[in-house]
Every structure is written in C-alpha cells, then in structure tokens.
Short mmCIF file of C-alpha atoms and ligand atoms in Angstrom, two decimals:
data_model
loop_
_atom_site.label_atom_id
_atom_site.label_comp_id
_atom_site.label_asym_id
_atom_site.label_seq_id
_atom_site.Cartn_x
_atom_site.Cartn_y
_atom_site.Cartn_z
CA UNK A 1271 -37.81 -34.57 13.29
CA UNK A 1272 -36.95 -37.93 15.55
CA UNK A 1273 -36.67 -37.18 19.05
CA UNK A 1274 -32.84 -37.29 20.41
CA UNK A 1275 -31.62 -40.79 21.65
CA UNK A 1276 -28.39 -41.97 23.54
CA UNK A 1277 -28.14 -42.68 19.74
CA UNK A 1278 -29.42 -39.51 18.50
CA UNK A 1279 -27.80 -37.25 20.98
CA UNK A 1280 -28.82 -33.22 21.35
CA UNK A 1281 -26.83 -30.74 19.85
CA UNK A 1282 -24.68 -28.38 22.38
CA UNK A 1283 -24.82 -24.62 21.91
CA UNK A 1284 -22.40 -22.12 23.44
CA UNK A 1285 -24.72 -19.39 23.36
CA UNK A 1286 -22.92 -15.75 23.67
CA UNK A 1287 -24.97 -13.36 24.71
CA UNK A 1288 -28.47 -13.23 26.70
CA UNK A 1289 -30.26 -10.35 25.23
CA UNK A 1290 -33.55 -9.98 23.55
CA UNK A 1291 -32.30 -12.21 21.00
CA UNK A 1292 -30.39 -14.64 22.97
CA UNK A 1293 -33.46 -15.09 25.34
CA UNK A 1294 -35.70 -15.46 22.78
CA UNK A 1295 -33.87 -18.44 21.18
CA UNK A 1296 -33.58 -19.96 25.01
CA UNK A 1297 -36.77 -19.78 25.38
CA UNK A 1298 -37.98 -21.37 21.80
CA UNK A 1299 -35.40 -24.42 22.48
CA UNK A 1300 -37.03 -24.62 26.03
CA UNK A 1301 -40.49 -24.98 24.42
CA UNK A 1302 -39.38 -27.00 21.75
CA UNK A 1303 -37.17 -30.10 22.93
CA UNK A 1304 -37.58 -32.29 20.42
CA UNK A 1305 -35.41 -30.18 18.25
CA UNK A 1306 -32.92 -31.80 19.69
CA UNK A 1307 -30.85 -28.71 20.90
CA UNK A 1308 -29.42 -27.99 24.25
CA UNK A 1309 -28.05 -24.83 25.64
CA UNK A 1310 -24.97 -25.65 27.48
CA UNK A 1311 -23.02 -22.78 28.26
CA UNK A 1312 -23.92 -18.71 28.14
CA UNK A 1313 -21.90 -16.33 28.12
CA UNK A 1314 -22.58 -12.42 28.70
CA UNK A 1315 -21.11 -9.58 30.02
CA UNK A 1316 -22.11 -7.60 32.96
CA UNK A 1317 -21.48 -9.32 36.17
CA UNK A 1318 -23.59 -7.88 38.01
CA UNK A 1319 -27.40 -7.92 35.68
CA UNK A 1320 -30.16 -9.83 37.13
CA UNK A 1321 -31.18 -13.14 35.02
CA UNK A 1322 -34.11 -14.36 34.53
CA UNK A 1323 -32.36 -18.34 35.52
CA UNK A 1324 -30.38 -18.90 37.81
CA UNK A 1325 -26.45 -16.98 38.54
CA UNK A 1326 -24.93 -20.32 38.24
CA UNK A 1327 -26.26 -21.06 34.22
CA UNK A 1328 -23.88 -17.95 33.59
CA UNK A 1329 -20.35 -17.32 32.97
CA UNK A 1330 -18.16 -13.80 31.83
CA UNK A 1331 -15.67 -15.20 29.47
CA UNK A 1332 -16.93 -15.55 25.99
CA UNK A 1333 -13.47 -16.49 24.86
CA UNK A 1334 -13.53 -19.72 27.05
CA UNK A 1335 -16.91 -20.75 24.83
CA UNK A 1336 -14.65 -20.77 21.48
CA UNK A 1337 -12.26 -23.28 23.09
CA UNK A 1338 -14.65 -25.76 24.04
CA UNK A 1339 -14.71 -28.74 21.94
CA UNK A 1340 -17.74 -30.31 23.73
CA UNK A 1341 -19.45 -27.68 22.27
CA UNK A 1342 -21.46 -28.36 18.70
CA UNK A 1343 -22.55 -25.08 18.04
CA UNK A 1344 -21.87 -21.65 19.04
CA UNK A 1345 -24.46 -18.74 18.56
CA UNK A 1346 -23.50 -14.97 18.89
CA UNK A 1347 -26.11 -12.50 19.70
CA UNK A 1348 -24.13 -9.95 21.57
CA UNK A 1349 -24.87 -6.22 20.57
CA UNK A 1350 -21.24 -5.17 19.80
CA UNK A 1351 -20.39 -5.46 16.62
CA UNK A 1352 -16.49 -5.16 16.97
CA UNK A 1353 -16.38 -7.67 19.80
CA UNK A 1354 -18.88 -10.28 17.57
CA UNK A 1355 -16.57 -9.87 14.82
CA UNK A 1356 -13.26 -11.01 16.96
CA UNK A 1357 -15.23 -13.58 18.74
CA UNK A 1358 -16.69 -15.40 15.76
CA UNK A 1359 -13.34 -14.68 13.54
CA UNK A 1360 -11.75 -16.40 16.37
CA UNK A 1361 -14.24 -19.06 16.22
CA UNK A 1362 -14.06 -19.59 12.60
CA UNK A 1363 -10.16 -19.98 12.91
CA UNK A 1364 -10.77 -23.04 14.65
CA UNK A 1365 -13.19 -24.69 11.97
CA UNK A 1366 -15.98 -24.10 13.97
CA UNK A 1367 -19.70 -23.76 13.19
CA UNK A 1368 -21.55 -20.50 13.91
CA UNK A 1369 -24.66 -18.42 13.67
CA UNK A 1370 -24.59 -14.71 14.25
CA UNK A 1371 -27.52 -12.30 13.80
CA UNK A 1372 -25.50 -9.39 13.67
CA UNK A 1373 -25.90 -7.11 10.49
CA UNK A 1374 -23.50 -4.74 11.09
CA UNK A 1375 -20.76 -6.87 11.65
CA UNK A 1376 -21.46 -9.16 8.39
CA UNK A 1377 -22.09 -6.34 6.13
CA UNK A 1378 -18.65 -4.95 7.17
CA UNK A 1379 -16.60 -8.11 7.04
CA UNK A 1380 -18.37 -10.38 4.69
CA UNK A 1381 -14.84 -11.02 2.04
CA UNK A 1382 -13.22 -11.60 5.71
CA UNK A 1383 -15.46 -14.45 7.06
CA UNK A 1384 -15.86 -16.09 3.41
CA UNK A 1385 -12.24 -16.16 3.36
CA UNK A 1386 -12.00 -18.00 6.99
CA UNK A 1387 -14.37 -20.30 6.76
CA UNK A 1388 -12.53 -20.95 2.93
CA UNK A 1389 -9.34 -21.31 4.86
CA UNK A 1390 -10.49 -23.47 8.26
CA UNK A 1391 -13.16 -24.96 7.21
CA UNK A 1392 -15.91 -23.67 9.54
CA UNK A 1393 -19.22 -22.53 8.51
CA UNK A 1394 -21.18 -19.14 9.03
CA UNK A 1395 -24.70 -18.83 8.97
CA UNK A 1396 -27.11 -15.32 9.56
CA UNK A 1397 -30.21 -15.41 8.43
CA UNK A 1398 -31.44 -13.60 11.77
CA UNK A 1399 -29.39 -10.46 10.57
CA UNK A 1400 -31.93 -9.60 7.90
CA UNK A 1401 -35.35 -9.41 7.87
CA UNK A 1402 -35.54 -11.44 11.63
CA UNK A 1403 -37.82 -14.20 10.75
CA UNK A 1404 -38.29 -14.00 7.30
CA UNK A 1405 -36.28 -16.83 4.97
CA UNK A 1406 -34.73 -14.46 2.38
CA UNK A 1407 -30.82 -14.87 3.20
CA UNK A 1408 -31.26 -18.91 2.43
CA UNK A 1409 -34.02 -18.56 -0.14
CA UNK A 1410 -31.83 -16.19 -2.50
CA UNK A 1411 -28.79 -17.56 -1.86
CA UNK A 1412 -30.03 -21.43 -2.20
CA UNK A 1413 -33.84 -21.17 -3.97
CA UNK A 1414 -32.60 -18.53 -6.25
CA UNK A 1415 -28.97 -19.66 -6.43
CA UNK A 1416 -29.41 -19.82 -10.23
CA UNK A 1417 -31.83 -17.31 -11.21
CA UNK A 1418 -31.43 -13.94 -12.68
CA UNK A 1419 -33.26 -11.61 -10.20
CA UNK A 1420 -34.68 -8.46 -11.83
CA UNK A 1421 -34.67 -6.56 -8.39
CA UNK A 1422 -34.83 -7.21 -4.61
CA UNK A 1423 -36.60 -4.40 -2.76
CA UNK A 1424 -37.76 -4.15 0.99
CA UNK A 1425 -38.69 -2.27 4.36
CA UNK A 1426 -35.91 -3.91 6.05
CA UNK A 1427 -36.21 -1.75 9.51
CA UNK A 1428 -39.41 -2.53 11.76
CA UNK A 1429 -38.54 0.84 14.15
CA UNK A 1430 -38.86 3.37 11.45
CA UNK A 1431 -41.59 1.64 9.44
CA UNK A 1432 -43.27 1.51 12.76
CA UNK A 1433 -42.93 5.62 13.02
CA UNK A 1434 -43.96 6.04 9.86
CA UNK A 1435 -46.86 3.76 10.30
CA UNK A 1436 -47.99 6.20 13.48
CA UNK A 1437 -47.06 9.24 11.58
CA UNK A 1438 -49.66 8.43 9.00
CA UNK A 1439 -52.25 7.02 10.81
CA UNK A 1440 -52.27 9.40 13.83
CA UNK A 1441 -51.18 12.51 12.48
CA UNK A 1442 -48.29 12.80 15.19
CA UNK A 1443 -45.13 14.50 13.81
CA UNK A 1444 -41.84 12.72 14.00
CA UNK A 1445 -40.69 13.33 17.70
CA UNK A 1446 -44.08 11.71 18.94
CA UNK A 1447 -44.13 9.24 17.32
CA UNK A 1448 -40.31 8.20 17.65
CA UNK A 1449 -40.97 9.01 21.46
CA UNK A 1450 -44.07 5.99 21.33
CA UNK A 1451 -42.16 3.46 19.40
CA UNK A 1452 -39.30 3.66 22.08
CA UNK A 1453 -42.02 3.78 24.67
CA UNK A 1454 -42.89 0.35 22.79
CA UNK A 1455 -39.90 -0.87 22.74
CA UNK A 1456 -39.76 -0.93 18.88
CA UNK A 1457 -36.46 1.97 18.57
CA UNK A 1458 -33.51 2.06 20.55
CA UNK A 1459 -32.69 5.03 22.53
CA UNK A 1460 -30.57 5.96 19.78
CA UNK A 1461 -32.42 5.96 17.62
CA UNK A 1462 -29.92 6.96 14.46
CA UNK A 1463 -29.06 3.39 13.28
CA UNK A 1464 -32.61 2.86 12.24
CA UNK A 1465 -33.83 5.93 11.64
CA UNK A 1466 -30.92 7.43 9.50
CA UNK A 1467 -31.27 4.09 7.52
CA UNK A 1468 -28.00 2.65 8.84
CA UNK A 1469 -29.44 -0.93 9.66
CA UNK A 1470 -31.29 -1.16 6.59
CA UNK A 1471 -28.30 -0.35 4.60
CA UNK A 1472 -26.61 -3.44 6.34
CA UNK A 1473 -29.11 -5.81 5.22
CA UNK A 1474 -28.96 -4.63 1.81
CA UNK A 1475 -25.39 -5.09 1.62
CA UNK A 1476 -25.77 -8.75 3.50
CA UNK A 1477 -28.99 -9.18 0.47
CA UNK A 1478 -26.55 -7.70 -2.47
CA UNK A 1479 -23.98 -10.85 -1.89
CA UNK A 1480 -26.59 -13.45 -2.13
CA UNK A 1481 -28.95 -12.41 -4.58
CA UNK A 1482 -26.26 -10.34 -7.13
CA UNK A 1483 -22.81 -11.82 -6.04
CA UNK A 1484 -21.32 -8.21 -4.66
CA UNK A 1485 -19.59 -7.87 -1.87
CA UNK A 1486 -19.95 -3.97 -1.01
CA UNK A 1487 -18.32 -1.71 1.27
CA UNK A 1488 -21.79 -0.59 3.18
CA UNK A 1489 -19.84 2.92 2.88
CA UNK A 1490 -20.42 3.02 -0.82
CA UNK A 1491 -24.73 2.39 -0.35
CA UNK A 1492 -26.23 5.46 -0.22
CA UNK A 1493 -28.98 5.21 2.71
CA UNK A 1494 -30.98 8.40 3.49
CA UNK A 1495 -33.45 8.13 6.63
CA UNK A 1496 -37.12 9.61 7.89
CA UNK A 1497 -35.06 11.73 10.51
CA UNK A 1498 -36.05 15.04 8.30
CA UNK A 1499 -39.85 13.67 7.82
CA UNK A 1500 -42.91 16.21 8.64
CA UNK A 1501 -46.10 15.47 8.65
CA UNK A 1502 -46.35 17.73 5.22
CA UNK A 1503 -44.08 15.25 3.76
CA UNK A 1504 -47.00 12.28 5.17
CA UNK A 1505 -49.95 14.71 3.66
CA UNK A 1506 -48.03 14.87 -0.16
CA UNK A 1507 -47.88 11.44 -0.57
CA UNK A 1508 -51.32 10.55 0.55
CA UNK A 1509 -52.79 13.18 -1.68
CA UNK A 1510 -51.53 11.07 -4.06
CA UNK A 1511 -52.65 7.78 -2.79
CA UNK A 1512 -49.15 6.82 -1.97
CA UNK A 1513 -47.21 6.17 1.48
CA UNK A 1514 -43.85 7.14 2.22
CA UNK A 1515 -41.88 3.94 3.17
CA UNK A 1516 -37.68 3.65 3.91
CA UNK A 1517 -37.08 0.99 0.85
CA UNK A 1518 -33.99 -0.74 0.18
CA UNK A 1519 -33.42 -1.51 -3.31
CA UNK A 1520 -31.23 -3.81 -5.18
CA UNK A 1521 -31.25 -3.04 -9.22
CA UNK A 1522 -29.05 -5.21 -11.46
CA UNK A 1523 -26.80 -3.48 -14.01
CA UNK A 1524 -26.72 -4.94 -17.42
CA UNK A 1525 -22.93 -5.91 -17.59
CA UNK A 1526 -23.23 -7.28 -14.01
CA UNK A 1527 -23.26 -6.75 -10.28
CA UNK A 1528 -26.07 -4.23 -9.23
CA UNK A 1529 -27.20 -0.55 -7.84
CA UNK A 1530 -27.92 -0.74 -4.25
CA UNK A 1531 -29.48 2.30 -2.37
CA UNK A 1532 -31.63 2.86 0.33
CA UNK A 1533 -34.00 5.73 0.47
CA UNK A 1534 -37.20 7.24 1.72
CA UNK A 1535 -39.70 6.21 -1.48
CA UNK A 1536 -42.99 6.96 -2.03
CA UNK A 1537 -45.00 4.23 -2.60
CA UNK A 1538 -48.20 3.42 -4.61
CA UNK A 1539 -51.16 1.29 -3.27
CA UNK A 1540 -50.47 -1.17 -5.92
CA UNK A 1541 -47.10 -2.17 -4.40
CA UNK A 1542 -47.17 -5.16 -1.68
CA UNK A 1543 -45.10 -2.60 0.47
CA UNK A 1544 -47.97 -0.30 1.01
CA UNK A 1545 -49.29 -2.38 3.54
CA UNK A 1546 -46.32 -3.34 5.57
CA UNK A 1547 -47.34 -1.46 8.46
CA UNK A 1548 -45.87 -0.81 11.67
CA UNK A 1549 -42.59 -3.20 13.21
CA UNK A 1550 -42.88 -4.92 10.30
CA UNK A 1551 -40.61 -6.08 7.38
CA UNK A 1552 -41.60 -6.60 4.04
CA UNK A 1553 -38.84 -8.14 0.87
CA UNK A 1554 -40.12 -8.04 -2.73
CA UNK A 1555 -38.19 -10.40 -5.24
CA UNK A 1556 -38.70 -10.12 -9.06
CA UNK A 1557 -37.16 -12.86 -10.44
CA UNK A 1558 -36.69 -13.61 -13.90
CA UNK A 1559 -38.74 -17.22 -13.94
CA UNK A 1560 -40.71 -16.90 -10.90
CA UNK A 1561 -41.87 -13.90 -11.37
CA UNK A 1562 -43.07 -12.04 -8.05
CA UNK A 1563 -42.22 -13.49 -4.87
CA UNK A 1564 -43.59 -11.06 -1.50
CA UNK A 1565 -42.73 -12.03 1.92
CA UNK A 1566 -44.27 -9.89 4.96
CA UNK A 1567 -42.94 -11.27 8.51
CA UNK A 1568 -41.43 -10.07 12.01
CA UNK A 1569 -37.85 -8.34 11.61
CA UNK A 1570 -36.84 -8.44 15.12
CA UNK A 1571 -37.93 -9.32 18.39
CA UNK A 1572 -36.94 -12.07 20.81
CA UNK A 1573 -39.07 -14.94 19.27
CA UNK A 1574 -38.95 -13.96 15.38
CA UNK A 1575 -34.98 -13.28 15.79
CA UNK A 1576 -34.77 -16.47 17.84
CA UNK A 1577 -37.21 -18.74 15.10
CA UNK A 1578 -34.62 -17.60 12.26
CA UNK A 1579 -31.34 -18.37 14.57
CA UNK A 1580 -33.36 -22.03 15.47
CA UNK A 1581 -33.86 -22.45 11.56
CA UNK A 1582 -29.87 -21.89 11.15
CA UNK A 1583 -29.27 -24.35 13.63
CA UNK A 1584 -31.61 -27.07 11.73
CA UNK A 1585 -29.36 -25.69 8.82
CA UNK A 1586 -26.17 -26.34 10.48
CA UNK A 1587 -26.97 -29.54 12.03
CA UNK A 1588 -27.80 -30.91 7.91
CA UNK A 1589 -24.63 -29.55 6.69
CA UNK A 1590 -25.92 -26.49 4.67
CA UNK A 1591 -23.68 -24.16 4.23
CA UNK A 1592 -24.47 -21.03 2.77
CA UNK A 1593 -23.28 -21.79 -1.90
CA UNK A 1594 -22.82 -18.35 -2.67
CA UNK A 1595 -23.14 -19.22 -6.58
CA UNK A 1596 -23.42 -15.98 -7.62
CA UNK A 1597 -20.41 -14.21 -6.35
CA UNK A 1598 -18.17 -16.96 -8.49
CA UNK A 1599 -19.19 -15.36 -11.68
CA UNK A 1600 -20.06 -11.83 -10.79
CA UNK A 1601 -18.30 -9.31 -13.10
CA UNK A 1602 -19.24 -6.02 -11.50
CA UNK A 1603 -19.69 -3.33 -14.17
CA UNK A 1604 -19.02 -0.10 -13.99
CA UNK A 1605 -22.14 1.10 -12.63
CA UNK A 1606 -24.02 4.10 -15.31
CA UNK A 1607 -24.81 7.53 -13.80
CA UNK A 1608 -28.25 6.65 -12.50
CA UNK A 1609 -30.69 9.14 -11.79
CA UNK A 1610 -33.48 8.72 -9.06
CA UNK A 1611 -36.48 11.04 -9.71
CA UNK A 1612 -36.99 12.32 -5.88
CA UNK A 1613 -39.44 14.54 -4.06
CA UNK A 1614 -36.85 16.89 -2.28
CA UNK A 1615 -38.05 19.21 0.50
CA UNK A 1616 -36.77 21.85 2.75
CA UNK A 1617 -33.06 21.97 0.80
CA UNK A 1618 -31.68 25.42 0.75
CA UNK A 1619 -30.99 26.94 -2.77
CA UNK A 1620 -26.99 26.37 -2.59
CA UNK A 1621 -27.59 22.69 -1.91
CA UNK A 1622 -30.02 22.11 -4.47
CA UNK A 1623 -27.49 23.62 -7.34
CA UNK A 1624 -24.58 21.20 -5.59
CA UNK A 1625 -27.22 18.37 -6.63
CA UNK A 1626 -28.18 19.29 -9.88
CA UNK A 1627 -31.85 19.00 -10.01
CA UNK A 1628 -33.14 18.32 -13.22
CA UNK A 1629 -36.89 18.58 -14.52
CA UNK A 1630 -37.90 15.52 -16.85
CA UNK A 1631 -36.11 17.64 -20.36
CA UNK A 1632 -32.50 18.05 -18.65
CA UNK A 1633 -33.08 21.67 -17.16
CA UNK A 1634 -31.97 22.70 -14.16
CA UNK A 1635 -34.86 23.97 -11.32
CA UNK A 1636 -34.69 25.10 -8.04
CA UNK A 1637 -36.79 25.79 -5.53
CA UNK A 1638 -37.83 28.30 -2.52
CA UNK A 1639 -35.92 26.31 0.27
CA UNK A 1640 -39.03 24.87 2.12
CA UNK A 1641 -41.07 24.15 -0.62
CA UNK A 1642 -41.32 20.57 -1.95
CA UNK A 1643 -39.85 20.02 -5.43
CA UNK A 1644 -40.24 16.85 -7.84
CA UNK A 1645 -37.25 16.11 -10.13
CA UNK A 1646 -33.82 14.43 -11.18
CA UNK A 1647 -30.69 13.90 -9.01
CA UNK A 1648 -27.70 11.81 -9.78
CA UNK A 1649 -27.45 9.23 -7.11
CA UNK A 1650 -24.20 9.63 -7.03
CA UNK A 1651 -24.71 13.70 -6.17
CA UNK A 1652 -27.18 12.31 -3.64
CA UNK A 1653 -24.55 10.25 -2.25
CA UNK A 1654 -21.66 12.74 -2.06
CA UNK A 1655 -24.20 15.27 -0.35
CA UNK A 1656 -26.05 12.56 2.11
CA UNK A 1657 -24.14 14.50 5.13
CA UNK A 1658 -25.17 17.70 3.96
CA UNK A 1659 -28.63 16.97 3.42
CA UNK A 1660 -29.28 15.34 7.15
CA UNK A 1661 -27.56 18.45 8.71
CA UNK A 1662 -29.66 21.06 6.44
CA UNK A 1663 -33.01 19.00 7.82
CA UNK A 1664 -33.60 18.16 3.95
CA UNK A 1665 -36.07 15.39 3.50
CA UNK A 1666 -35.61 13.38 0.46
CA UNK A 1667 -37.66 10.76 -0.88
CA UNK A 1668 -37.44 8.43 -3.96
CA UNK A 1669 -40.45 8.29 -6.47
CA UNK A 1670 -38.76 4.66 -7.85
CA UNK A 1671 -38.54 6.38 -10.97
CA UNK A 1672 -35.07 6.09 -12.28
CA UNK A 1673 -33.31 7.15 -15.94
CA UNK A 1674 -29.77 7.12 -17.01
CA UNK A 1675 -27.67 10.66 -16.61
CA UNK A 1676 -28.96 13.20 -19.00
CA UNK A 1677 -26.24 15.83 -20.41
CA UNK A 1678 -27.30 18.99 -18.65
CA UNK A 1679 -27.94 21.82 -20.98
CA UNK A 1680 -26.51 24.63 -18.61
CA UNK A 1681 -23.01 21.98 -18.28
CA UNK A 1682 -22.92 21.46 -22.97
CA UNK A 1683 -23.17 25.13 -23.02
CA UNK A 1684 -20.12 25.73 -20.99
CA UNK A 1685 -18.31 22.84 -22.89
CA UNK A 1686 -19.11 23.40 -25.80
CA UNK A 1687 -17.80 27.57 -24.86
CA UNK A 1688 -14.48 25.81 -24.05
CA UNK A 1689 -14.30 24.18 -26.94
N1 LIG B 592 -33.28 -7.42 19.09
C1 LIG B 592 -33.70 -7.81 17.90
O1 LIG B 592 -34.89 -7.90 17.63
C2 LIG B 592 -32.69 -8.18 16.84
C3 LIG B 592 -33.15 -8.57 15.57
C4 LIG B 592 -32.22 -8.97 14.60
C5 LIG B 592 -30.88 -8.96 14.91
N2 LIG B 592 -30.46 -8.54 16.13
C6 LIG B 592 -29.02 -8.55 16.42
O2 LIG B 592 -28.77 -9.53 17.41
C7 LIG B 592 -27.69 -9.12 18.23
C8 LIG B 592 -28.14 -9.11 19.68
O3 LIG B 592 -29.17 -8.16 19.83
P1 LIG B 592 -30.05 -8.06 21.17
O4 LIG B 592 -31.17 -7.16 20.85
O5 LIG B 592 -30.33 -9.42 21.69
O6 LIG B 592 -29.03 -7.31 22.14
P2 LIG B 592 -29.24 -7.01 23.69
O7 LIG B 592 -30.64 -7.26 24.13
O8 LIG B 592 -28.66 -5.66 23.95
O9 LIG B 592 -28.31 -8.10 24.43
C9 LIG B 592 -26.95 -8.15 24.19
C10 LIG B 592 -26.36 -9.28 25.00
O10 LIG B 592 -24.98 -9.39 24.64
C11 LIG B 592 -24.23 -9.53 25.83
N3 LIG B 592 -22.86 -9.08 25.58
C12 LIG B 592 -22.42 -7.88 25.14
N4 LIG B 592 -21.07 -7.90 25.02
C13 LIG B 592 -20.66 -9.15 25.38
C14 LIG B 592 -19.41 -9.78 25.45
N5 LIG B 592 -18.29 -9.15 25.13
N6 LIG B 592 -19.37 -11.08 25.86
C15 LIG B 592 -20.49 -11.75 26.20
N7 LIG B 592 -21.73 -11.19 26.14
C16 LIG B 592 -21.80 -9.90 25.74
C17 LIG B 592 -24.95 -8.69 26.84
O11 LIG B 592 -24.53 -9.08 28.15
P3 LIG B 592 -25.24 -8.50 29.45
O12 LIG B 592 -26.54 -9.23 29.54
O13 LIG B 592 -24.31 -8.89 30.53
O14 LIG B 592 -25.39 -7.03 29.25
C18 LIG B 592 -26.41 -9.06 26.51
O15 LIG B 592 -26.76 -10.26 27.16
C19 LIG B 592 -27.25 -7.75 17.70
O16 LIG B 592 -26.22 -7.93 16.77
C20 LIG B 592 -28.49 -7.26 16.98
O17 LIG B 592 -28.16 -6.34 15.92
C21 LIG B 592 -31.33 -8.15 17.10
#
C-alpha cells in the first residue's frame, strides 16, 4: 500500500464508540500509519469515564458524527444494539459509508439496511460481527459468491467455547468455570447472550444471508446453550472420544434456502472443531468444488475485532461492497420436518412426551428424568419447547445426526382409529 501524499490523502473516520473494540482499532491505525487512515472524531457516551487520550479527542454527540461531510468513513462499535441501529440507519440515509461490528443489530435488521443502502446509495460492511478476525462474511459472500455450499458449520462464541474448554480440561463444573472466564475477561457479566447461544445464533443468521441467500428472523433459529451442562454431560462425550462444542450449523434444503440451528453437539476427534479450544472460533465450509475449507482465528477482542473492522476499511476505501449473489435467486423451500438425533439429559417425563423422542425404528422412549437418553426429536418440537427446556435445567446436545420426520407408530395408530 503507497504511503498517503498531499496527493494521496488519509482517510477520515468518525469513530462511535471507544470500547474494547473501538480501542483496539485506534490503536492498530496508531501502529499502522501507512494505512493511510486517520481517526478524526470519537464519539462515546458517558461524560464522565476516564480515557486513555486526552478529554479533548472526545465528544458526546454521536449524531453530530453522521452530519459531517469531512468525514470519509464512519465506524460503529457502540454496545447498544437499538441505538447502533438508528445511528447507522441514519447514516445510511445520507449515502454514507459504514462499518459496524454489531451482530445483534445486523441479524435483526439485515432486509432494512439492504434496502437503505439500495435506496441512498451508501454501503454497509461487518465482517467484525462474526467470527472477529476471521474472513468468512467477505469470503462467502465474494469467494463463494457462486458456489453451491454443502454446509457452513462453526463455534461462533469464544466465551462459552472457552467454558467448555475449562470444563473439560479441569474438571470444574459450569459455575467455576463461567466464574474464571469472566475473571478473564472472556464472558460478560451476563453471561446469557453467549452462554444461552444468543450471539452465536446472530452470526448464523448474518452467515445464512451470504452463504444461502436467507434473510431470517433470528427468532425462527433455534439456539440451545451450555447453561444446563454438568460435568456428567463432559464425562459422556469423552467416553466416547468426542467433545461437546456449541455448533452453529447451516444445512441447505434441496428446493432452496437452508436449515439453520444452533445447538450443543457432540463432536468427534475427526472434526477440525475438536480442537478449537478455549476463546476461540472455528467456521467449517463444505463447498461443492472446493471441497473443505477450515478457518480457526480470534472471535473477539480489541485487536482481532479491530484487524477485521481495519480490513473493512481497506474494503471500503476500494469500493467493495458486499454482492449478495445469492439472495437474488434464493427460492426458500418449505423446509422438511428434520429430525436431529440428540443426547437429552435431565428432561422430566412430561417434557420428553411434548418432544416426541423417537428411538432409530419410529418408537417412542422415555426416560427416568435425570438419566441421559440418545434419540430423535423434531427440530421443530425442539424449537417450540427451547423455553421449557432451559427452565427444566434440561441439557440437550446434537449428535449431527439428522433424518427426515418418521410417522410415529403410537400417532398412525390413532389415525388410522379415526379413520
Ligand atoms: N468486544 C469484542 O471482542 C467484540 C467482538 C466482536 C464484536 N463486538 C461488537 O462490537 C460492539 C462494541 O463492543 P465493545 O466490546 O467494544 O463494547 P464496549 O467495550 O462496552 O464499549 C462500548 C462503547 O460504546 C460507547 N457507547 C455506548 N452508547 C453510545 C452512544 N449512544 N453514543 C456514543 N457512544 C456510545 C461507550 O461509551 P462510554 O465509553 O462512554 O461508555 C463505549 O465507549 C458491540 O456491538 C459488540 O457486540 C465486540
């Protein structure tokens, strides 16, 4: 990259917010000059915070960021996802170009944004809202852009992979070692987003556009979480030389679109995932040419979030914008009765006959509530009763065995008494 010139001038960023992530990407462009990129106005919130620059490089009024046209490029890394959506909304209303890293807020609002930038003329990018600094938002959406992908699966969340991680290697049970990655500074004090598979569920929804052409409501993605885990649930899976890893997983259906889900899996020591350890991220791509693609990388942090924001950036400054080819001729199917084959444990006997497990023949079997049980469940069952199972302290994990619906014999008897 040439070094900027009176003729080659820097690029101005309104940066909004000064976080981990908005620090982290200060401190890169600090290091890194020649990239040509200068912050020239921040904006956060809280008045009274100590900096770590001086009071006078900050001001309190995002709003007056949007409206500056000396401005190139604005960045927002605040951690409110209802604010970020107004702010860069309002920013995209005025043609401008963008980067966000937040997850939440693009899942949500994806057909919103595609439709303003469509309209004004702005651009979006956010490939620091999945995955941190691993390139899988561009490489799907550009690299892959024309290529059937036969799945996209991943560990998407560094805080619960990180738990797990402890939870296997030391023995601790779930509370210790939620309590040390906090301690680390790997889980938020609350910890649900993560833990309950919230975030992860965001990403996949983000992934889903790109890779399948679906925009989904991340309401409709089943995500089940390691909030339920014991260490029993550890010891099963390594008696069988698996680990137990929170895997999102993108499936395509044959007439189109795709199955999305995220879910506690066990997984074998032949998958790359097994040894995505600790913070974390790991993304799997099977794609119909290429064959295997496995990326392992930082999801989050002030320098790996920051690298992918400084890559967008790069991006923006070339003209890429983000082709979307996919969604233009996705027909979304309607999706089969898929059945996950899941290792259920600690579900009491009234939940278990509202889910309808099913052996490998059809038959419905039960178990004594605590006791672990392998079989069939209707993801859509798994979905309806995702509330239920959290409050019951159910763990559920995914074997990534899957089959289409099987009639139920107990369900052709009664219809066929009706009849
Ligand atoms: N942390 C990560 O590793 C990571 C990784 C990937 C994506 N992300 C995403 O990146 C975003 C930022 O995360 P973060 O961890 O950097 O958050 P953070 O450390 O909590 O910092 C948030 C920043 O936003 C500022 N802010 C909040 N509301 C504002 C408003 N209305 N106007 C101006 N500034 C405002 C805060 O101001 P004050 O300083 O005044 O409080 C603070 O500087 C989130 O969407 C997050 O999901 C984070």
């Amino acid at each position: 990259m040439s070094k900027p010139s009176s003729t080659n001038p820097r690029t101005r960023i309104g940066l909004i917010g000064f976080g981990c992530v908005g620090q982290g990407l200060f401190d890169i462009l600090e290091r890194q000059p020649e990239s040509g990129f200068e912050v020239k106005r921040i904006a956060v919130k809280n008045p009274t915070k100590l900096r770590p620059l001086p009071a006078n490089r900050f001001e309190f009024r995002a709003d007056e960021l949007l409206h500056d046209a000396e401005l190139d490029i604005l960045v927002e890394v605040i951690d409110d996802a209802a604010e970020a959506f107004r702010l860069v909304s309002l920013a995209l209303r005025q043609g401008r170009r963008v980067v966000t890293a937040n997850k939440a807020m693009v899942a949500r609002h994806l057909p919103e944004l595609l439709q303003l930038q469509r309209e004004f003329g702005g651009t979006l990018l956010y490939e620091a809202a999945v995955c941190g600094s691993i390139p899988v938002i561009r490489t799907l959406d550009s690299y892959f852009g024309q290529e059937p992908l036969r799945s996209v699966s991943g560990i998407f969340n560094g805080s619960s992979n990180y738990v797990l991680t402890r939870m296997s290697e030391g023995g601790s049970d779930y509370a210790e070692a939620l309590a040390e990655a906090q301690a680390q500074g790997f889980a938020e004090t609350d910890p649900t987003l993560d833990m309950a598979a919230f975030d992860p569920r965001s990403k996949a929804v983000i992934l889903a556009a790109h890779a399948y052409g679906l925009l989904l409501n991340p309401d409709d993605v089943l995500n089940l979480g390691i909030e339920n885990i014991s260490p029993a649930d550890i010891r099963y899976a390594a008696e069988r030389g698996q680990k137990i890893k929170v895997v999102a997983s993108l499936q395509p259906l044959s007439g189109g679109g795709a199955t999305v889900f995220v879910t506690p899996q066990l997984v074998p020591a032949d998958s790359p995932l097994y040894d995505v350890e600790r913070e974390f991220n790991g993304v799997v791509v099977e794609a119909e040419f290429a064959g295997q693609h496995f990326w392992r990388g930082r999801g989050a942090g002030g320098h790996p979030t920051g690298s992918a924001v400084l890559a967008d950036l790069v991006a923006l400054r070339n003209g890429f914008r983000y082709q979307y080819d996919k969604l233009s001729g996705a027909t979304v199917a309607e999706a089969p009765e898929l059945e996950l084959e899941v290792y259920l444990r600690n579900a009491p006997e009234g939940l278990q006959h509202a889910l309808g497990v099913t052996n490998e023949s059809g038959e419905i079997i039960v178990a004594a509530a605590p006791e672990g049980v392998l079989g069939y469940i209707s993801l859509n069952k798994l979905h309806k009763h995702r509330d239920a199972l959290r409050a019951a302290a159910t763990f559920v994990a995914q074997t990534g065995k899957t089959r289409q619906a099987v009639a139920q014999p107990t369900q052709l008897a009664t219809e066929l008494v009706a009849e």
